PDB file of C-alpha atoms in Angstrom:
ATOM      1  CA  MET D  17      16.738 -22.546   0.664  1.00 45.00           C
ATOM      2  CA  ALA D  18      17.231 -18.941  -0.594  1.00 48.00           C
ATOM      3  CA  GLU D  19      16.434 -16.081   1.736  1.00 50.00           C
ATOM      4  CA  SER D  20      13.683 -14.802  -0.597  1.00 66.00           C
ATOM      5  CA  GLU D  21      11.999 -18.192  -0.411  1.00 74.00           C
ATOM      6  CA  ILE D  22      12.170 -18.154   3.385  1.00 73.00           C
ATOM      7  CA  GLY D  23      10.673 -14.631   3.331  1.00 77.00           C
ATOM      8  CA  SER D  24       7.853 -15.744   1.032  1.00 84.00           C
ATOM      9  CA  GLY D  25       7.070 -18.725   3.290  1.00 86.00           C
ATOM     10  CA  VAL D  26       6.962 -16.551   6.426  1.00 86.00           C
ATOM     11  CA  THR D  27       4.693 -14.026   4.701  1.00 91.00           C
ATOM     12  CA  MET D  28       2.359 -16.799   3.531  1.00 93.00           C
ATOM     13  CA  LEU D  29       2.129 -18.319   7.061  1.00 91.00           C
ATOM     14  CA  ALA D  30       1.482 -14.851   8.536  1.00 93.00           C
ATOM     15  CA  ARG D  31      -1.352 -14.217   6.126  1.00 96.00           C
ATOM     16  CA  ALA D  32      -2.793 -17.711   6.723  1.00 95.00           C
ATOM     17  CA  GLY D  33      -2.618 -16.958  10.417  1.00 95.00           C
ATOM     18  CA  TYR D  34      -4.655 -13.743  10.132  1.00 97.00           C
ATOM     19  CA  ALA D  35      -7.195 -15.668   8.071  1.00 97.00           C
ATOM     20  CA  ALA D  36      -7.407 -18.421  10.675  1.00 96.00           C
ATOM     21  CA  ARG D  37      -7.972 -15.892  13.454  1.00 96.00           C
ATOM     22  CA  GLY D  38     -10.676 -14.308  11.300  1.00 96.00           C
ATOM     23  CA  VAL D  39     -12.487 -17.609  10.882  1.00 96.00           C
ATOM     24  CA  VAL D  40     -12.350 -18.287  14.633  1.00 96.00           C
ATOM     25  CA  TYR D  41     -13.751 -14.866  15.567  1.00 96.00           C
ATOM     26  CA  ILE D  42     -16.499 -14.947  12.965  1.00 97.00           C
ATOM     27  CA  ILE D  43     -17.674 -18.272  14.419  1.00 95.00           C
ATOM     28  CA  ILE D  44     -17.494 -16.906  17.974  1.00 95.00           C
ATOM     29  CA  GLY D  45     -19.490 -13.842  16.925  1.00 95.00           C
ATOM     30  CA  TYR D  46     -22.028 -15.954  15.081  1.00 94.00           C
ATOM     31  CA  PHE D  47     -22.758 -18.038  18.157  1.00 92.00           C
ATOM     32  CA  ALA D  48     -22.944 -14.887  20.327  1.00 93.00           C
ATOM     33  CA  VAL D  49     -25.453 -13.411  17.833  1.00 93.00           C
ATOM     34  CA  LEU D  50     -27.600 -16.541  18.159  1.00 91.00           C
ATOM     35  CA  ALA D  51     -27.395 -16.345  21.955  1.00 90.00           C
ATOM     36  CA  ALA D  52     -28.394 -12.654  21.923  1.00 90.00           C
ATOM     37  CA  TRP D  53     -31.316 -13.260  19.639  1.00 86.00           C
ATOM     38  CA  GLY D  54     -32.646 -16.414  21.261  1.00 77.00           C
ATOM     39  CA  GLY D  55     -31.159 -19.059  18.893  1.00 54.00           C
ATOM     40  CA  GLY D  56     -28.647 -21.781  19.375  1.00 49.00           C
ATOM     41  CA  GLY D  57     -29.756 -22.714  22.865  1.00 53.00           C
ATOM     42  CA  GLY D  58     -28.641 -19.296  24.120  1.00 66.00           C
ATOM     43  CA  GLN D  59     -25.008 -20.475  24.406  1.00 78.00           C
ATOM     44  CA  THR D  60     -21.933 -18.398  23.756  1.00 83.00           C
ATOM     45  CA  THR D  61     -18.602 -20.022  22.962  1.00 84.00           C
ATOM     46  CA  ASP D  62     -14.902 -19.324  22.992  1.00 88.00           C
ATOM     47  CA  SER D  63     -11.964 -20.068  20.667  1.00 92.00           C
ATOM     48  CA  LYS D  64     -11.941 -23.770  21.497  1.00 90.00           C
ATOM     49  CA  GLY D  65     -15.701 -23.991  21.001  1.00 90.00           C
ATOM     50  CA  ALA D  66     -15.319 -22.311  17.624  1.00 92.00           C
ATOM     51  CA  LEU D  67     -12.808 -24.928  16.575  1.00 92.00           C
ATOM     52  CA  LEU D  68     -14.994 -27.731  17.876  1.00 91.00           C
ATOM     53  CA  SER D  69     -17.936 -26.457  15.832  1.00 91.00           C
ATOM     54  CA  LEU D  70     -15.921 -26.842  12.634  1.00 91.00           C
ATOM     55  CA  LEU D  71     -16.008 -30.656  13.063  1.00 87.00           C
ATOM     56  CA  ASP D  72     -19.768 -30.597  12.527  1.00 84.00           C
ATOM     57  CA  GLU D  73     -19.375 -29.071   9.076  1.00 86.00           C
ATOM     58  CA  PRO D  74     -18.903 -31.001   5.788  1.00 86.00           C
ATOM     59  CA  PHE D  75     -15.180 -31.840   5.424  1.00 88.00           C
ATOM     60  CA  GLY D  76     -14.868 -30.533   9.010  1.00 88.00           C
ATOM     61  CA  THR D  77     -11.607 -32.337   9.730  1.00 93.00           C
ATOM     62  CA  VAL D  78      -9.986 -30.827   6.639  1.00 94.00           C
ATOM     63  CA  LEU D  79     -11.282 -27.347   7.507  1.00 93.00           C
ATOM     64  CA  LEU D  80     -10.037 -27.767  11.098  1.00 95.00           C
ATOM     65  CA  GLY D  81      -6.655 -28.853   9.827  1.00 95.00           C
ATOM     66  CA  ILE D  82      -6.301 -25.817   7.592  1.00 95.00           C
ATOM     67  CA  VAL D  83      -7.264 -23.507  10.468  1.00 96.00           C
ATOM     68  CA  ALA D  84      -4.786 -25.289  12.756  1.00 95.00           C
ATOM     69  CA  VAL D  85      -1.960 -24.780  10.382  1.00 95.00           C
ATOM     70  CA  GLY D  86      -2.994 -21.130  10.043  1.00 96.00           C
ATOM     71  CA  LEU D  87      -2.919 -20.764  13.835  1.00 96.00           C
ATOM     72  CA  ILE D  88       0.667 -22.124  13.849  1.00 96.00           C
ATOM     73  CA  GLY D  89       1.517 -19.569  11.201  1.00 94.00           C
ATOM     74  CA  TYR D  90      -0.085 -16.834  13.263  1.00 95.00           C
ATOM     75  CA  ALA D  91       1.878 -17.898  16.350  1.00 96.00           C
ATOM     76  CA  LEU D  92       5.154 -17.869  14.295  1.00 94.00           C
ATOM     77  CA  TRP D  93       4.355 -14.377  13.006  1.00 94.00           C
ATOM     78  CA  ARG D  94       3.568 -13.104  16.553  1.00 94.00           C
ATOM     79  CA  LEU D  95       6.894 -14.561  17.719  1.00 94.00           C
ATOM     80  CA  ILE D  96       8.750 -12.711  14.943  1.00 93.00           C
ATOM     81  CA  GLN D  97       6.829  -9.523  15.648  1.00 92.00           C
ATOM     82  CA  GLY D  98       7.611  -9.605  19.334  1.00 92.00           C
ATOM     83  CA  ALA D  99      11.219 -10.853  19.218  1.00 93.00           C
ATOM     84  CA  MET D 100      12.435  -8.831  16.182  1.00 91.00           C
ATOM     85  CA  ASP D 101      10.182  -5.757  16.634  1.00 89.00           C
ATOM     86  CA  THR D 102       9.076  -5.776  13.005  1.00 88.00           C
ATOM     87  CA  ASP D 103       6.475  -3.021  13.633  1.00 88.00           C
ATOM     88  CA  GLY D 104       8.961  -0.708  15.329  1.00 86.00           C
ATOM     89  CA  HIS D 105       7.443  -0.533  18.824  1.00 88.00           C
ATOM     90  CA  GLY D 106      10.835   0.094  20.325  1.00 90.00           C
ATOM     91  CA  SER D 107      12.521  -0.920  23.599  1.00 90.00           C
ATOM     92  CA  ASP D 108      11.034   1.569  26.034  1.00 91.00           C
ATOM     93  CA  ALA D 109       8.509   0.444  28.665  1.00 88.00           C
ATOM     94  CA  LYS D 110       5.512   0.818  26.334  1.00 86.00           C
ATOM     95  CA  GLY D 111       7.248  -0.922  23.437  1.00 90.00           C
ATOM     96  CA  LEU D 112       8.408  -3.806  25.579  1.00 90.00           C
ATOM     97  CA  ALA D 113       4.939  -4.226  26.978  1.00 89.00           C
ATOM     98  CA  ILE D 114       3.417  -4.398  23.484  1.00 90.00           C
ATOM     99  CA  ARG D 115       6.103  -6.837  22.364  1.00 91.00           C
ATOM    100  CA  GLY D 116       5.601  -8.972  25.482  1.00 92.00           C
ATOM    101  CA  GLY D 117       1.891  -9.116  24.574  1.00 90.00           C
ATOM    102  CA  LEU D 118       2.782 -10.343  21.095  1.00 92.00           C
ATOM    103  CA  LEU D 119       4.888 -13.116  22.573  1.00 93.00           C
ATOM    104  CA  ILE D 120       2.078 -14.117  24.864  1.00 91.00           C
ATOM    105  CA  SER D 121      -0.218 -14.188  21.841  1.00 92.00           C
ATOM    106  CA  ALA D 122       2.226 -16.537  20.117  1.00 93.00           C
ATOM    107  CA  VAL D 123       2.030 -18.985  23.047  1.00 93.00           C
ATOM    108  CA  THR D 124      -1.749 -18.872  23.325  1.00 92.00           C
ATOM    109  CA  HIS D 125      -2.203 -19.539  19.562  1.00 94.00           C
ATOM    110  CA  VAL D 126       0.248 -22.433  19.690  1.00 95.00           C
ATOM    111  CA  LEU D 127      -1.883 -23.944  22.454  1.00 92.00           C
ATOM    112  CA  LEU D 128      -4.994 -23.289  20.455  1.00 93.00           C
ATOM    113  CA  ALA D 129      -3.431 -25.057  17.406  1.00 94.00           C
ATOM    114  CA  ILE D 130      -2.478 -27.998  19.607  1.00 94.00           C
ATOM    115  CA  PHE D 131      -6.112 -28.177  20.791  1.00 93.00           C
ATOM    116  CA  ALA D 132      -7.231 -28.203  17.104  1.00 93.00           C
ATOM    117  CA  PHE D 133      -4.813 -31.035  16.250  1.00 94.00           C
ATOM    118  CA  SER D 134      -5.964 -32.900  19.323  1.00 93.00           C
ATOM    119  CA  LEU D 135      -9.527 -32.848  17.954  1.00 92.00           C
ATOM    120  CA  ILE D 136      -8.322 -34.089  14.534  1.00 91.00           C
ATOM    121  CA  PHE D 137      -6.135 -36.908  15.858  1.00 90.00           C
ATOM    122  CA  GLY D 138      -8.064 -37.750  19.072  1.00 82.00           C
ATOM    123  CA  TRP D 139      -5.217 -36.975  21.423  1.00 74.00           C
ATOM    124  CA  GLY D 140      -7.620 -35.967  24.194  1.00 59.00           C
ATOM    125  CA  SER D 141     -11.247 -35.593  25.106  1.00 50.00           C
ATOM    126  CA  GLY D 142     -11.668 -32.485  22.990  1.00 50.00           C
ATOM    127  CA  GLY D 143     -13.791 -30.874  25.651  1.00 47.00           C
ATOM    128  CA  GLY D 144     -13.853 -27.334  26.943  1.00 47.00           C
ATOM    129  CA  GLY D 145     -15.847 -25.893  24.137  1.00 48.00           C
ATOM    130  CA  GLY D 146     -17.345 -22.920  25.794  1.00 49.00           C
ATOM    131  CA  GLY D 147     -17.023 -22.883  29.494  1.00 49.00           C
ATOM    132  CA  GLY D 148     -14.574 -21.204  31.844  1.00 52.00           C
ATOM    133  CA  GLY D 149     -13.234 -24.443  33.323  1.00 56.00           C
ATOM    134  CA  GLY D 150      -9.791 -24.185  31.740  1.00 70.00           C
ATOM    135  CA  THR D 151      -9.436 -20.566  32.754  1.00 76.00           C
ATOM    136  CA  GLN D 152     -10.572 -21.323  36.318  1.00 78.00           C
ATOM    137  CA  ASP D 153      -8.239 -24.310  36.585  1.00 78.00           C
ATOM    138  CA  TRP D 154      -5.079 -22.446  35.745  1.00 80.00           C
ATOM    139  CA  THR D 155      -6.236 -19.409  37.825  1.00 84.00           C
ATOM    140  CA  ALA D 156      -6.631 -21.775  40.807  1.00 85.00           C
ATOM    141  CA  TRP D 157      -3.100 -23.152  40.124  1.00 83.00           C
ATOM    142  CA  LEU D 158      -1.783 -19.574  39.942  1.00 83.00           C
ATOM    143  CA  MET D 159      -3.406 -18.704  43.262  1.00 86.00           C
ATOM    144  CA  ARG D 160      -1.662 -21.628  44.956  1.00 86.00           C
ATOM    145  CA  GLN D 161       1.741 -20.123  44.119  1.00 87.00           C
ATOM    146  CA  PRO D 162       3.611 -17.635  46.331  1.00 86.00           C
ATOM    147  CA  TYR D 163       1.891 -14.256  46.004  1.00 84.00           C
ATOM    148  CA  GLY D 164      -0.678 -16.074  43.779  1.00 84.00           C
ATOM    149  CA  ARG D 165      -3.493 -13.646  44.495  1.00 89.00           C
ATOM    150  CA  TRP D 166      -1.308 -10.768  43.306  1.00 92.00           C
ATOM    151  CA  LEU D 167      -0.224 -12.718  40.213  1.00 92.00           C
ATOM    152  CA  VAL D 168      -3.918 -13.189  39.298  1.00 91.00           C
ATOM    153  CA  ALA D 169      -4.466  -9.470  39.801  1.00 92.00           C
ATOM    154  CA  LEU D 170      -1.464  -8.775  37.539  1.00 93.00           C
ATOM    155  CA  VAL D 171      -3.006 -10.975  34.844  1.00 91.00           C
ATOM    156  CA  GLY D 172      -6.233  -8.968  35.187  1.00 92.00           C
ATOM    157  CA  LEU D 173      -4.397  -5.679  34.828  1.00 93.00           C
ATOM    158  CA  ALA D 174      -2.543  -6.925  31.767  1.00 92.00           C
ATOM    159  CA  VAL D 175      -5.779  -7.966  30.120  1.00 92.00           C
ATOM    160  CA  LEU D 176      -7.317  -4.631  31.024  1.00 94.00           C
ATOM    161  CA  GLY D 177      -4.312  -2.923  29.369  1.00 93.00           C
ATOM    162  CA  ALA D 178      -4.788  -5.047  26.263  1.00 93.00           C
ATOM    163  CA  GLY D 179      -8.458  -4.042  26.132  1.00 94.00           C
ATOM    164  CA  ILE D 180      -7.638  -0.355  26.432  1.00 95.00           C
ATOM    165  CA  ALA D 181      -4.982  -0.728  23.706  1.00 93.00           C
ATOM    166  CA  HIS D 182      -7.579  -2.353  21.383  1.00 95.00           C
ATOM    167  CA  ILE D 183     -10.081   0.419  22.015  1.00 97.00           C
ATOM    168  CA  VAL D 184      -7.478   3.163  21.401  1.00 95.00           C
ATOM    169  CA  LYS D 185      -6.193   1.366  18.258  1.00 95.00           C
ATOM    170  CA  GLY D 186      -9.758   1.198  16.915  1.00 96.00           C
ATOM    171  CA  TRP D 187     -10.774   4.709  17.921  1.00 96.00           C
ATOM    172  CA  LYS D 188      -7.700   6.357  16.455  1.00 95.00           C
ATOM    173  CA  ALA D 189      -7.619   3.987  13.483  1.00 94.00           C
ATOM    174  CA  LYS D 190      -3.931   3.207  14.151  1.00 91.00           C
ATOM    175  CA  PHE D 191      -4.351   0.010  12.135  1.00 94.00           C
ATOM    176  CA  GLU D 192      -4.391   2.008   8.886  1.00 95.00           C
ATOM    177  CA  LYS D 193      -0.641   2.426   8.720  1.00 92.00           C
ATOM    178  CA  TYR D 194      -0.213  -1.355   8.439  1.00 92.00           C
ATOM    179  CA  LEU D 195      -2.703  -1.851   5.582  1.00 95.00           C
ATOM    180  CA  ARG D 196      -1.707  -1.553   1.955  1.00 93.00           C
ATOM    181  CA  MET D 197      -5.090  -0.561   0.531  1.00 93.00           C
ATOM    182  CA  ASP D 198      -6.158   2.182  -1.881  1.00 93.00           C
ATOM    183  CA  ARG D 199      -8.175   5.037  -0.387  1.00 93.00           C
ATOM    184  CA  GLN D 200     -11.545   3.729  -1.567  1.00 94.00           C
ATOM    185  CA  LYS D 201     -11.059   0.274  -0.067  1.00 94.00           C
ATOM    186  CA  LEU D 202      -9.705   1.788   3.155  1.00 95.00           C
ATOM    187  CA  ASP D 203     -12.665   4.099   3.503  1.00 95.00           C
ATOM    188  CA  THR D 204     -14.894   1.045   3.235  1.00 96.00           C
ATOM    189  CA  ALA D 205     -12.930  -1.083   5.632  1.00 96.00           C
ATOM    190  CA  ARG D 206     -12.243   1.543   8.297  1.00 96.00           C
ATOM    191  CA  PRO D 207     -15.611   1.442  10.157  1.00 97.00           C
ATOM    192  CA  ILE D 208     -15.600  -2.390  10.207  1.00 97.00           C
ATOM    193  CA  CYS D 209     -12.063  -2.535  11.537  1.00 97.00           C
ATOM    194  CA  ARG D 210     -12.749   0.174  14.167  1.00 97.00           C
ATOM    195  CA  PHE D 211     -15.910  -1.572  15.350  1.00 98.00           C
ATOM    196  CA  GLY D 212     -14.203  -4.899  15.565  1.00 98.00           C
ATOM    197  CA  LEU D 213     -11.183  -3.671  17.491  1.00 97.00           C
ATOM    198  CA  ILE D 214     -13.347  -1.691  19.965  1.00 97.00           C
ATOM    199  CA  ALA D 215     -15.688  -4.655  20.552  1.00 97.00           C
ATOM    200  CA  ARG D 216     -12.750  -6.980  21.248  1.00 96.00           C
ATOM    201  CA  GLY D 217     -11.344  -4.386  23.541  1.00 96.00           C
ATOM    202  CA  VAL D 218     -14.591  -4.268  25.533  1.00 96.00           C
ATOM    203  CA  VAL D 219     -14.496  -8.044  25.913  1.00 95.00           C
ATOM    204  CA  PHE D 220     -10.947  -7.832  27.197  1.00 95.00           C
ATOM    205  CA  LEU D 221     -12.015  -5.184  29.726  1.00 95.00           C
ATOM    206  CA  ILE D 222     -14.708  -7.533  31.045  1.00 95.00           C
ATOM    207  CA  ILE D 223     -12.236 -10.493  31.266  1.00 93.00           C
ATOM    208  CA  GLY D 224      -9.700  -8.328  33.043  1.00 93.00           C
ATOM    209  CA  ALA D 225     -12.306  -7.081  35.501  1.00 94.00           C
ATOM    210  CA  LEU D 226     -13.434 -10.599  36.295  1.00 92.00           C
ATOM    211  CA  PHE D 227      -9.778 -11.634  36.997  1.00 91.00           C
ATOM    212  CA  LEU D 228      -9.467  -8.719  39.398  1.00 94.00           C
ATOM    213  CA  VAL D 229     -12.696  -9.856  41.091  1.00 92.00           C
ATOM    214  CA  ALA D 230     -11.251 -13.331  41.369  1.00 91.00           C
ATOM    215  CA  ALA D 231      -8.099 -11.916  42.972  1.00 90.00           C
ATOM    216  CA  TRP D 232     -10.020  -9.700  45.355  1.00 91.00           C
ATOM    217  CA  GLN D 233     -12.269 -12.466  46.507  1.00 88.00           C
ATOM    218  CA  ILE D 234      -9.567 -15.163  46.278  1.00 84.00           C
ATOM    219  CA  ASP D 235     -12.023 -17.185  44.264  1.00 85.00           C
ATOM    220  CA  PRO D 236     -10.832 -18.777  41.023  1.00 86.00           C
ATOM    221  CA  SER D 237     -14.414 -19.479  39.949  1.00 83.00           C
ATOM    222  CA  GLN D 238     -14.846 -15.739  39.333  1.00 85.00           C
ATOM    223  CA  ALA D 239     -12.215 -15.791  36.565  1.00 84.00           C
ATOM    224  CA  GLN D 240     -13.665 -16.185  33.104  1.00 85.00           C
ATOM    225  CA  GLY D 241     -12.426 -16.374  29.549  1.00 87.00           C
ATOM    226  CA  LEU D 242     -14.128 -15.144  26.360  1.00 88.00           C
ATOM    227  CA  ALA D 243     -17.309 -17.176  26.652  1.00 87.00           C
ATOM    228  CA  GLY D 244     -17.720 -16.229  30.294  1.00 88.00           C
ATOM    229  CA  ALA D 245     -17.319 -12.547  29.488  1.00 91.00           C
ATOM    230  CA  LEU D 246     -20.015 -12.796  26.787  1.00 91.00           C
ATOM    231  CA  GLN D 247     -22.286 -14.616  29.265  1.00 88.00           C
ATOM    232  CA  THR D 248     -21.661 -11.819  31.759  1.00 89.00           C
ATOM    233  CA  LEU D 249     -22.894  -9.331  29.251  1.00 89.00           C
ATOM    234  CA  GLN D 250     -25.948 -11.470  28.543  1.00 87.00           C
ATOM    235  CA  GLU D 251     -26.880 -11.467  32.232  1.00 86.00           C
ATOM    236  CA  GLN D 252     -27.070  -7.712  32.507  1.00 87.00           C
ATOM    237  CA  ALA D 253     -30.131  -5.540  32.152  1.00 86.00           C
ATOM    238  CA  TYR D 254     -30.876  -5.404  28.399  1.00 84.00           C
ATOM    239  CA  GLY D 255     -28.162  -8.005  28.114  1.00 86.00           C
ATOM    240  CA  TRP D 256     -29.429  -9.268  24.802  1.00 89.00           C
ATOM    241  CA  VAL D 257     -28.833  -5.794  23.333  1.00 92.00           C
ATOM    242  CA  LEU D 258     -25.324  -5.546  24.802  1.00 93.00           C
ATOM    243  CA  LEU D 259     -24.427  -9.042  23.760  1.00 93.00           C
ATOM    244  CA  GLY D 260     -25.861  -8.482  20.280  1.00 94.00           C
ATOM    245  CA  VAL D 261     -23.771  -5.363  19.734  1.00 95.00           C
ATOM    246  CA  ILE D 262     -20.567  -7.027  20.960  1.00 96.00           C
ATOM    247  CA  ALA D 263     -21.363 -10.208  18.988  1.00 95.00           C
ATOM    248  CA  LEU D 264     -21.587  -8.211  15.771  1.00 97.00           C
ATOM    249  CA  GLY D 265     -18.403  -6.464  16.783  1.00 97.00           C
ATOM    250  CA  LEU D 266     -16.617  -9.789  17.094  1.00 97.00           C
ATOM    251  CA  VAL D 267     -17.778 -10.716  13.643  1.00 97.00           C
ATOM    252  CA  ALA D 268     -16.400  -7.405  12.552  1.00 98.00           C
ATOM    253  CA  PHE D 269     -13.088  -8.214  14.181  1.00 98.00           C
ATOM    254  CA  GLY D 270     -13.067 -11.479  12.279  1.00 97.00           C
ATOM    255  CA  ILE D 271     -13.589  -9.538   9.058  1.00 98.00           C
ATOM    256  CA  TYR D 272     -10.831  -7.184  10.116  1.00 98.00           C
ATOM    257  CA  SER D 273      -8.528 -10.172  10.523  1.00 97.00           C
ATOM    258  CA  LEU D 274      -9.425 -11.360   6.996  1.00 98.00           C
ATOM    259  CA  ILE D 275      -8.632  -7.833   5.724  1.00 97.00           C
ATOM    260  CA  GLU D 276      -5.240  -8.108   7.411  1.00 97.00           C
ATOM    261  CA  ALA D 277      -4.717 -11.518   5.783  1.00 97.00           C
ATOM    262  CA  ILE D 278      -4.953  -9.824   2.357  1.00 96.00           C
ATOM    263  CA  TRP D 279      -3.681  -6.308   2.805  1.00 96.00           C
ATOM    264  CA  ARG D 280      -1.507  -6.078   5.893  1.00 95.00           C
ATOM    265  CA  ASN D 281       2.108  -5.120   5.402  1.00 90.00           C
ATOM    266  CA  ILE D 282       4.115  -8.196   6.435  1.00 89.00           C
ATOM    267  CA  ASP D 283       7.543  -6.720   7.009  1.00 80.00           C
ATOM    268  CA  HIS D 284      10.193  -8.998   8.532  1.00 73.00           C
ATOM    269  CA  PRO D 285      13.929  -9.635   8.427  1.00 73.00           C
ATOM    270  CA  PHE D 286      13.483 -12.634   6.094  1.00 70.00           C
ATOM    271  CA  ALA D 287      11.730 -10.584   3.426  1.00 62.00           C
ATOM    272  CA  GLU D 288      13.437 -10.067   0.110  1.00 56.00           C
ATOM    273  CA  VAL D 289      15.297  -6.745   0.104  1.00 46.00           C
TER     274      VAL D 289
END
C-alpha cells in the first residue's frame, strides 16, 4: 500500500473518530438536559449509557457498529498524536503530560469501543449504562495496591489538570489553530466550541474532586465517573439550573467534535508530503 493511501486511511479514521465522540457527547448531553428539565426519569448517563441507548433506535446495531469503528479510529489517532507528537507539544514536562493524556485517551476509547462491540455481539451483559459501579470497582482495586490511597489521589489530580486544561483551551480559544475554517465559519463556531470545552472541563473538575474525596476518606464509593458528576450537580441547590447549563455545554462539546471531524487539521507522519 502506498504511503499516501495509508495517510488517507489514517485521516479518514481520525475524522470518523471525532464524529463518533461527537455523537456520544450529544447523547450524553441530551439525557442530561432531560434530567435537568424533569424528563427521562431524571437520569443522567455516561459514555457507555450513550452507546447502550443507540440500540433502542431504528437500525441501532448498525449505528452502534459505525460508532464503534469510529471510536477505534479515534483511539488510533490519539495514539499517533501522543506517540509521534503530531501537534508539537514537545518533550518538556508540560508537553509530556499532554501527550501522556492523549495516550490515556487512546486506551479509554479502545475500551469504550470494546464495550460497543460487546453490545453488538453479546459478549457480556452490556450493563453499566449510567452508574458509577465500574469507576468504583477499579478505584477499590487501586486502593488495595501499595500506596493505593495516594494513587487514587494522583488520578484525581490528573483529572483536575485535564479539566483546567479544557477550560483554558476553551477560554483562550486555543482550538482555533487546529481548525481549517474560513473566518465567517470560525466566528460562528467559536462560541459553541468554547462553551463545549469549558463545560467538559467543569465536569472533569467535579470528577477529579470526587476522586480526591475518595482518597481522603479511603472510600471507593465516593469516586464517580461522568454520570456521577452530573448527578452531583443535580443534587446541589438550583441543581436543575447547573445541570441544564452543563448539559447544553456537553451537547456543544459534541458539536465541537463534529466540527473537528470536518475541519480539523489532521497532520501526521503518514500524510502525503
